[in-house]
Amino acid sequence: MARKIKKGDQIIVISGDEKGKMGKVIKVFPEENKVLIEKVNIVKKHERFRSPQEPSGIVDKEAPIHISNVAIICPNCGERAKVGFRIEGERKIRYCKKCDQSVET
Ligand SMILES: [Zn+2]
């Protein structure tokens, strides 16, 4: 299945507590339809003792956000974009419904 959001995409949060924040997708969780976004949805996390180099304590960590709460920022037009798919040659590519340009990364 083609995915609308991929690692490396610039996104904006469109609903929830983090609404309006922008960042880069650093990880995608396809099964859960969630994405991890750099410096967005930071939670304080209690870490158990892992090793002498990584002692237990409270650390700031990004928590995944459901993809329905985010939208891609189109790299071509810079707008918050709706993404569609189309076939070009053999490939299925993502494109911005605003400027009609490919948003493949
Ligand atoms: Zn665009």
mmCIF file of C-alpha atoms and ligand atoms in Angstrom:
data_model
loop_
_atom_site.group_PDB
_atom_site.id
_atom_site.type_symbol
_atom_site.label_atom_id
_atom_site.label_comp_id
_atom_site.label_asym_id
_atom_site.label_seq_id
_atom_site.Cartn_x
_atom_site.Cartn_y
_atom_site.Cartn_z
ATOM 1 C CA MET A 1 0.000 0.000 0.000
ATOM 2 C CA ALA A 2 1.280 3.415 -0.907
ATOM 3 C CA ARG A 3 1.776 5.677 2.029
ATOM 4 C CA LYS A 4 1.002 9.342 2.113
ATOM 5 C CA ILE A 5 3.640 10.191 4.639
ATOM 6 C CA LYS A 6 7.197 9.061 4.511
ATOM 7 C CA LYS A 7 10.330 9.497 6.531
ATOM 8 C CA GLY A 8 11.940 12.842 5.763
ATOM 9 C CA ASP A 9 8.717 14.650 4.909
ATOM 10 C CA GLN A 10 8.093 18.079 6.368
ATOM 11 C CA ILE A 11 4.751 18.090 8.046
ATOM 12 C CA ILE A 12 2.470 20.342 10.027
ATOM 13 C CA VAL A 13 0.268 19.159 12.848
ATOM 14 C CA ILE A 14 -3.346 19.974 12.031
ATOM 15 C CA SER A 15 -5.158 18.862 15.166
ATOM 16 C CA GLY A 16 -4.610 18.021 18.801
ATOM 17 C CA ASP A 17 -2.400 19.643 21.405
ATOM 18 C CA GLU A 18 0.490 20.108 19.010
ATOM 19 C CA LYS A 19 -1.568 21.833 16.357
ATOM 20 C CA GLY A 20 0.421 24.259 14.234
ATOM 21 C CA LYS A 21 3.798 22.744 14.956
ATOM 22 C CA MET A 22 6.006 21.802 12.072
ATOM 23 C CA GLY A 23 8.749 19.279 11.807
ATOM 24 C CA LYS A 24 10.381 16.496 9.926
ATOM 25 C CA VAL A 25 9.187 12.918 10.015
ATOM 26 C CA ILE A 26 11.900 10.831 11.608
ATOM 27 C CA LYS A 27 10.077 7.530 11.764
ATOM 28 C CA VAL A 28 6.928 5.931 10.383
ATOM 29 C CA PHE A 29 4.950 3.212 12.121
ATOM 30 C CA PRO A 30 2.908 1.720 9.260
ATOM 31 C CA GLU A 31 0.942 -0.776 11.343
ATOM 32 C CA GLU A 32 -0.252 1.895 13.728
ATOM 33 C CA ASN A 33 -0.582 4.674 11.158
ATOM 34 C CA LYS A 34 1.608 6.837 13.309
ATOM 35 C CA VAL A 35 4.613 9.013 12.691
ATOM 36 C CA LEU A 36 7.379 10.329 14.859
ATOM 37 C CA ILE A 37 8.157 13.974 14.199
ATOM 38 C CA GLU A 38 11.302 15.746 15.166
ATOM 39 C CA LYS A 39 10.769 17.972 18.232
ATOM 40 C CA VAL A 40 6.991 17.577 18.138
ATOM 41 C CA ASN A 41 4.847 15.965 20.808
ATOM 42 C CA ILE A 42 7.635 15.834 23.329
ATOM 43 C CA VAL A 43 6.832 13.834 26.415
ATOM 44 C CA LYS A 44 8.746 13.360 29.609
ATOM 45 C CA LYS A 45 9.637 9.768 29.809
ATOM 46 C CA HIS A 46 10.898 7.829 32.755
ATOM 47 C CA GLU A 47 13.728 5.656 31.594
ATOM 48 C CA ARG A 48 14.694 2.602 33.490
ATOM 49 C CA PHE A 49 18.315 1.936 34.101
ATOM 50 C CA ARG A 50 19.811 0.665 30.859
ATOM 51 C CA SER A 51 23.548 1.017 31.165
ATOM 52 C CA PRO A 52 26.113 3.147 33.013
ATOM 53 C CA GLN A 53 26.214 5.453 29.975
ATOM 54 C CA GLU A 54 22.445 5.804 29.928
ATOM 55 C CA PRO A 55 21.339 6.163 33.526
ATOM 56 C CA SER A 56 17.717 6.090 34.521
ATOM 57 C CA GLY A 57 15.877 9.337 34.892
ATOM 58 C CA ILE A 58 13.499 11.582 33.064
ATOM 59 C CA VAL A 59 14.255 12.347 29.458
ATOM 60 C CA ASP A 60 12.461 14.302 26.772
ATOM 61 C CA LYS A 61 11.301 12.115 23.959
ATOM 62 C CA GLU A 62 9.116 12.475 20.923
ATOM 63 C CA ALA A 63 5.908 10.465 21.000
ATOM 64 C CA PRO A 64 4.271 9.242 17.800
ATOM 65 C CA ILE A 65 1.306 11.114 16.357
ATOM 66 C CA HIS A 66 -1.472 9.576 14.303
ATOM 67 C CA ILE A 67 -1.141 10.425 10.622
ATOM 68 C CA SER A 68 -4.664 11.796 10.522
ATOM 69 C CA ASN A 69 -3.401 14.632 12.732
ATOM 70 C CA VAL A 70 -0.686 15.759 10.342
ATOM 71 C CA ALA A 71 -0.440 17.154 6.829
ATOM 72 C CA ILE A 72 2.491 17.349 4.479
ATOM 73 C CA ILE A 73 4.126 20.640 3.687
ATOM 74 C CA CYS A 74 4.690 20.512 -0.039
ATOM 75 C CA PRO A 75 8.393 20.955 -0.877
ATOM 76 C CA ASN A 76 7.435 22.661 -4.138
ATOM 77 C CA CYS A 77 4.832 25.237 -3.203
ATOM 78 C CA GLY A 78 5.446 25.392 0.548
ATOM 79 C CA GLU A 79 1.754 25.011 1.284
ATOM 80 C CA ARG A 80 0.039 22.576 3.551
ATOM 81 C CA ALA A 81 -0.838 20.046 0.906
ATOM 82 C CA LYS A 82 -3.243 17.279 0.262
ATOM 83 C CA VAL A 83 -1.419 14.430 -1.334
ATOM 84 C CA GLY A 84 -2.706 12.228 -4.099
ATOM 85 C CA PHE A 85 -1.271 9.356 -6.017
ATOM 86 C CA ARG A 86 -0.881 8.836 -9.709
ATOM 87 C CA ILE A 87 0.916 6.468 -11.987
ATOM 88 C CA GLU A 88 3.791 7.825 -13.992
ATOM 89 C CA GLY A 89 5.308 5.186 -16.186
ATOM 90 C CA GLU A 90 5.870 2.205 -13.936
ATOM 91 C CA ARG A 91 5.850 4.144 -10.728
ATOM 92 C CA LYS A 92 3.183 5.260 -8.397
ATOM 93 C CA ILE A 93 4.098 8.714 -7.236
ATOM 94 C CA ARG A 94 2.776 11.114 -4.682
ATOM 95 C CA TYR A 95 1.795 14.540 -5.832
ATOM 96 C CA CYS A 96 0.576 17.749 -4.288
ATOM 97 C CA LYS A 97 -3.033 18.486 -5.096
ATOM 98 C CA LYS A 98 -2.327 22.200 -4.810
ATOM 99 C CA CYS A 99 0.535 22.697 -7.253
ATOM 100 C CA ASP A 100 0.325 19.354 -9.036
ATOM 101 C CA GLN A 101 4.028 18.702 -8.541
ATOM 102 C CA SER A 102 5.516 15.424 -7.442
ATOM 103 C CA VAL A 103 6.400 15.280 -3.752
ATOM 104 C CA GLU A 104 8.615 12.245 -4.016
ATOM 105 C CA THR A 105 11.680 12.516 -1.827
HETATM 106 ZN ZN ZN B 1 2.569 21.886 -3.805
#
